[in-house]
Amino acid sequence: MALRDDVLRVRVWKGDAVPEDASWAVLPEARSSGVQVVAEPHGFATRQLRVTLDDQLRLTVADLAGKVVQEDAAPVRWVGTRFTVSKKRTSNDHFFGLGDKPGPLDRAGEAFTMWNTDSFNWQESTDPIYKSIPFFLEISEGRTLGVFLDNTWRTDFDFGHADPAEYTFGAVNGPLDYYLIYGPEPKQVVTDWAWLTGPTPLPPLWSLGFQQSRYTYFPGSQLREVADRFRKDRIPCDVLWLDIDFQHENWPFTINEQAFPDFNGMVRDLESEYFKLVVITDLHVAKQPNVGYAPYDSGVAGDHFVKRPDGSTYVGKVWPGPAVFPDFTQSQTRQWWGTLYKSFIADGVAGFWNDMNEPSVFDGPGGTMPNDVRHRIDEPGFRKRTATHVEIHNIYGMLNSRGTYEGELAFRPNERPFVMTRATFAGGQRYSATWTGDNSSSWNHMRMSVPQLINLGLSGLSLSGADVGGFAGSPPPDLLTKWIELSAFQPIDRDHSAKGTRMHEVWVDGPEHEAIRRRYIEERYRLMPYLYTVAEETSHDGLPIDRPLFLEFPHAIENGTPLDITTGGSEFLFGSRILVAPNPSPEEIAPYTVHLPPGTWYNYWTGERFTRGKSGGPLDLEQRDAVIAQKDLSITPTLEQLPVYVRGGTILPIAPLTQSTAETPTGPLTLRVYPLAPGIDTPGESCAGEVYTDDGHSFDFRKGIFARIDFTCSMRADGSVSVTIGKQEGTWKPWWHEYRVEVVGWTPKSGSGLIDGSETSLTQVGERWGVTVPANARGTRIDLR
């Protein structure tokens, strides 16, 4: 069936009984969508695709020009309840997605299993790990197709590992129900994926600031000391985290009152210093009857825990010892779970951390619940029934975070919730941010964080991060410094470490390292208007914050492969305008190559301009001696350097430095203009920018209480630059009272400018010339000559 002209749904079953038509991942409004199709012999056509079935029920999908987009390699294979779908593959096919599976960015030649697993100290070859996102992108000969297998059981994906001529996906049981999402551009596939399963919501602004965590800060005085040191050393930070030791004997939703004697007062004190507090709330409720432990007592009274086949409550060993587990497939259980947050929310805790929700069970088979544990599905859109754990396992963590998200909303209906989850399923981005779990303090794990976060973003989970410095182990000073540099350009920037490791805080390795680390954290805060604008865009179109080069440059091909494959997946885009190029072998000091996409690029730190031809080669720059033209850049790595570049044609909003996103910046909003080069860039390419802002925490933006302002620029043949500030959309009053308009890589000829025709003088800040104009100058044209 065709949900849209570019989105198809395929369902296959054996026998006469039609399987239940329900989904935990796909939005109801998307599943019920449909478009008119034209019936054809052996199939049908939409306005974009032609679908045919042969006499063996092999499926072929082609575009209307006849180019095959996807073709079955064989009929569906059934072995009992297990099924396998086979598709033809060539050596030029590339595959991306599947969440945070370790390994290369491109999944080609690899095989994976979806079965959420607590994988402490996982390595590059470890599979499975924490998440099950059975969605991937196939890029072949410039065309992109998204594939989503909507099946919650244990599933398998093979991208030519067993047979280079085909790729396969299948499951041990459950529905054969999959979706095909056609681009042909990868951006369209990712946007359609967000339409199907929902985008990442706009997060609270504070969640984009720097975050400091440890397993664990204990007692409460240590957390206060960490907060004080951040402010004393003028290192920007927004969030502090508490791991399980703040609880009474690891019982969720309790407080160790000896170690944290005035928890409410501590939260208020942190708030007064512009810190938000996030605390862990694991789902394993301690089995502690008759002692006044409300989560257990109320859960038993409401019959909210999963059962054994004989009807007794399942008990497994986790951090508190014997524990019971909520039955999140019941909507009433998720509602009950949400009520458990009442006390923490009343204390002012800002966000919650759902860990161990694969679920992890220390004495369970394979480290989880037995397959025969019973879950009772009682959910709108589903048939009321009992299911075994093998069906529910992969969605258990997502339903846990959904219960937390909805609980926060119930108590704070006009505040954007913040939930961090370790385990999730497709669609889980609607409820939570995520991270890559218990990584290690190694150069390789830092390197792997880039392809992991890119593939998470392509899978819908745009708000994601990796434990900075590595969770397991003690990073040497240089590693921690380089990781803090890198994470400044990743969506979630959280430094976290395990018990028994050395401390990871920014200042631990002396003033030289602290100064470098502070510089990069400060740069993240200066870029906060840009980052928040990208996050707001993500909440509409689903395009991730960290993204691969092919998302913006789908036709930038080198040696027949996407540019990301040429770079080894080490380079990435931070939003659509900033390119980050870390060392692909970060432990080495040998020079490495940066492959810039076509067009004009500027060194973010120095303003130096580079260009690259549309075919990947250098441009003829005979009369443009100010421009350095070369195919690739050779970088000699240093401790303090992370190469960052800005795309020509960008107007980047830059804020004055603050120590927290809760502080109001003092000074103008800088509009840093990176002009296109006349005669170099493609005619018609735009020079533009945008800034979005609101109160940073509520849903008032839904009522039009926000500010969105567009900017445009052009460079004329005489060398003058024109910038136009658009009229504001929305009713929110931004914090800035002035704009500082600066042009990168440009020297004025006259040193003067015009603001709507009125003469003004230009001023120089560092290497950049510009002019300051009032913030109410919307609809204003600024000419710099």
XYZ file of N, CA, C and O in Angstrom, residues 496-562:
268
model
N 31.121 12.035 31.637
C 30.638 11.040 32.608
C 31.705 9.979 32.802
O 32.434 9.630 31.868
N 31.802 9.439 34.018
C 32.832 8.449 34.329
C 32.336 7.469 35.369
O 31.398 7.744 36.126
N 32.988 6.315 35.417
C 32.585 5.224 36.305
C 33.268 5.329 37.656
O 34.330 5.938 37.821
N 32.639 4.693 38.619
C 33.226 4.560 39.953
C 34.560 3.810 39.844
O 34.691 2.853 39.077
N 35.533 4.269 40.596
C 36.831 3.611 40.576
C 37.779 4.152 39.535
O 38.957 3.752 39.502
N 37.319 5.019 38.649
C 38.197 5.654 37.666
C 38.657 7.007 38.201
O 38.086 7.536 39.163
N 39.663 7.570 37.559
C 40.102 8.887 37.992
C 39.047 9.924 37.604
O 38.255 9.707 36.695
N 39.066 11.057 38.265
C 38.074 12.091 38.008
C 38.253 12.648 36.594
O 39.354 12.693 36.058
N 37.127 13.067 36.014
C 37.105 13.529 34.624
C 36.858 15.026 34.487
O 36.708 15.501 33.366
N 36.714 15.742 35.561
C 36.293 17.135 35.445
C 37.301 17.947 34.628
O 38.471 17.586 34.514
N 36.843 19.066 34.121
C 37.612 19.850 33.154
C 38.964 20.276 33.712
O 39.958 20.369 32.982
N 39.050 20.511 35.018
C 40.241 21.097 35.624
C 41.262 20.092 36.140
O 42.305 20.480 36.676
N 41.010 18.778 35.994
C 41.789 17.792 36.750
C 43.245 17.659 36.298
O 44.064 17.121 37.036
N 43.582 18.125 35.100
C 44.927 17.865 34.577
C 45.782 19.115 34.474
O 46.715 19.168 33.676
N 45.472 20.114 35.274
C 46.324 21.286 35.329
C 45.883 22.405 34.402
O 44.997 22.243 33.561
N 46.499 23.572 34.516
C 46.023 24.774 33.833
C 46.105 24.720 32.316
O 45.260 25.301 31.636
N 47.120 24.038 31.747
C 47.225 24.000 30.286
C 46.042 23.257 29.680
O 45.393 23.746 28.739
N 45.760 22.066 30.178
C 44.619 21.306 29.668
C 43.307 22.024 29.974
O 42.397 22.065 29.132
N 43.197 22.574 31.162
C 41.958 23.259 31.531
C 41.676 24.419 30.582
O 40.527 24.631 30.164
N 42.696 25.153 30.213
C 42.504 26.309 29.329
C 41.997 25.871 27.954
O 41.106 26.505 27.370
N 42.563 24.795 27.412
C 42.108 24.303 26.105
C 40.672 23.811 26.202
O 39.817 24.129 25.357
N 40.377 23.038 27.233
C 39.037 22.493 27.400
C 38.017 23.618 27.583
O 36.919 23.579 27.004
N 38.371 24.605 28.397
C 37.467 25.739 28.625
C 37.173 26.457 27.305
O 36.037 26.840 27.030
N 38.186 26.627 26.498
C 38.015 27.346 25.231
C 36.946 26.692 24.359
O 36.106 27.378 23.759
N 36.965 25.375 24.283
C 35.994 24.693 23.414
C 34.587 24.707 24.020
O 33.597 24.840 23.294
N 34.500 24.560 25.308
C 33.187 24.672 25.950
C 32.641 26.087 25.768
O 31.449 26.281 25.462
N 33.499 27.077 25.905
C 33.061 28.456 25.679
C 32.570 28.656 24.253
O 31.565 29.350 24.020
N 33.247 28.028 23.296
C 32.832 28.201 21.904
C 31.455 27.588 21.663
O 30.655 28.115 20.887
N 31.162 26.486 22.340
C 29.817 25.905 22.237
C 28.773 26.914 22.717
O 27.713 27.058 22.105
N 29.071 27.604 23.804
C 28.107 28.569 24.340
C 27.977 29.785 23.418
O 26.885 30.347 23.281
N 29.065 30.211 22.788
C 28.952 31.297 21.819
C 28.090 30.881 20.618
O 27.384 31.699 20.034
N 28.173 29.616 20.261
C 27.394 29.088 19.144
C 25.978 28.678 19.543
O 25.238 28.139 18.710
N 25.591 28.901 20.794
C 24.297 28.423 21.259
C 23.121 28.940 20.417
O 22.171 28.188 20.164
N 23.125 30.205 19.946
C 22.006 30.616 19.073
C 21.899 29.755 17.810
O 20.794 29.441 17.362
N 23.036 29.389 17.251
C 23.032 28.516 16.071
C 22.557 27.113 16.435
O 21.693 26.537 15.763
N 23.100 26.546 17.520
C 22.736 25.192 17.926
C 21.244 25.097 18.259
O 20.571 24.136 17.852
N 20.734 26.082 18.977
C 19.314 26.057 19.342
C 18.436 26.209 18.104
O 17.374 25.582 17.998
N 18.876 27.001 17.145
C 18.137 27.143 15.886
C 18.114 25.823 15.128
O 17.071 25.424 14.592
N 19.235 25.117 15.099
C 19.275 23.807 14.441
C 18.352 22.822 15.170
O 17.632 22.039 14.543
N 18.359 22.840 16.516
C 17.490 21.943 17.286
C 16.021 22.233 16.987
O 15.200 21.303 16.907
N 15.681 23.506 16.830
C 14.289 23.849 16.507
C 13.926 23.365 15.113
O 12.825 22.851 14.895
N 14.841 23.472 14.160
C 14.592 22.945 12.822
C 14.392 21.432 12.869
O 13.502 20.879 12.212
N 15.229 20.760 13.659
C 15.114 19.307 13.813
C 13.724 18.900 14.298
O 13.189 17.867 13.888
N 13.139 19.708 15.175
C 11.829 19.368 15.732
C 10.728 19.431 14.693
O 9.618 18.949 14.939
N 11.025 19.990 13.520
C 10.053 20.025 12.433
C 10.362 19.002 11.342
O 9.486 18.251 10.919
N 11.622 19.010 10.883
C 11.940 18.208 9.699
C 12.692 16.920 9.998
O 12.899 16.100 9.098
N 13.125 16.719 11.253
C 13.812 15.487 11.609
C 15.257 15.421 11.173
O 15.937 14.433 11.474
N 15.767 16.437 10.467
C 17.173 16.400 10.053
C 18.053 16.538 11.287
O 17.873 17.447 12.086
N 19.011 15.645 11.462
C 19.745 15.586 12.727
C 20.684 16.755 12.933
O 21.090 17.442 11.989
N 21.054 16.988 14.186
C 22.002 18.042 14.528
C 23.380 17.687 13.989
O 23.997 18.469 13.261
N 23.902 16.515 14.343
C 25.128 16.003 13.727
C 24.719 15.149 12.541
O 23.919 14.210 12.693
N 25.261 15.438 11.388
C 24.801 14.752 10.180
C 25.979 14.408 9.275
O 27.022 15.070 9.312
N 25.818 13.383 8.444
C 26.884 13.017 7.508
C 26.979 14.035 6.375
O 26.032 14.770 6.089
N 28.107 14.061 5.707
C 28.291 14.980 4.592
C 27.289 14.709 3.479
O 26.826 15.639 2.814
N 26.944 13.429 3.265
C 26.061 13.126 2.134
C 24.655 13.680 2.313
O 23.908 13.786 1.335
N 24.277 14.043 3.527
C 22.946 14.602 3.719
C 22.838 15.981 3.064
O 21.791 16.337 2.530
N 23.915 16.759 3.113
C 23.927 18.077 2.486
C 24.565 18.062 1.097
O 24.289 18.949 0.286
N 25.423 17.080 0.840
C 26.134 17.007 -0.438
C 25.955 15.602 -1.030
O 26.920 14.838 -1.147
N 24.713 15.251 -1.398
C 24.455 13.869 -1.836
C 25.155 13.495 -3.132
O 25.320 12.303 -3.419
N 25.559 14.487 -3.911
C 26.178 14.185 -5.205
C 27.675 14.467 -5.209
O 28.299 14.485 -6.270
N 28.243 14.692 -4.022
C 29.691 14.860 -3.913
C 30.315 13.468 -3.851
O 30.355 12.835 -2.798
N 30.779 12.999 -4.985
C 31.266 11.623 -5.108
C 32.750 11.650 -5.414
O 33.218 12.436 -6.247
N 33.509 10.808 -4.736
C 34.918 10.611 -5.047
C 35.165 9.128 -5.275
O 34.799 8.303 -4.432
N 35.738 8.826 -6.414
C 36.052 7.433 -6.751
C 34.811 6.550 -6.667
O 34.868 5.399 -6.228
N 33.654 7.132 -7.055
C 32.424 6.365 -7.099
C 31.738 6.168 -5.770
O 30.767 5.423 -5.688
N 32.235 6.804 -4.715
C 31.640 6.605 -3.389
C 31.293 7.953 -2.772
O 31.903 8.978 -3.101
N 30.314 7.979 -1.853
C 30.001 9.228 -1.155
C 31.220 9.756 -0.415
O 32.104 9.007 0.005
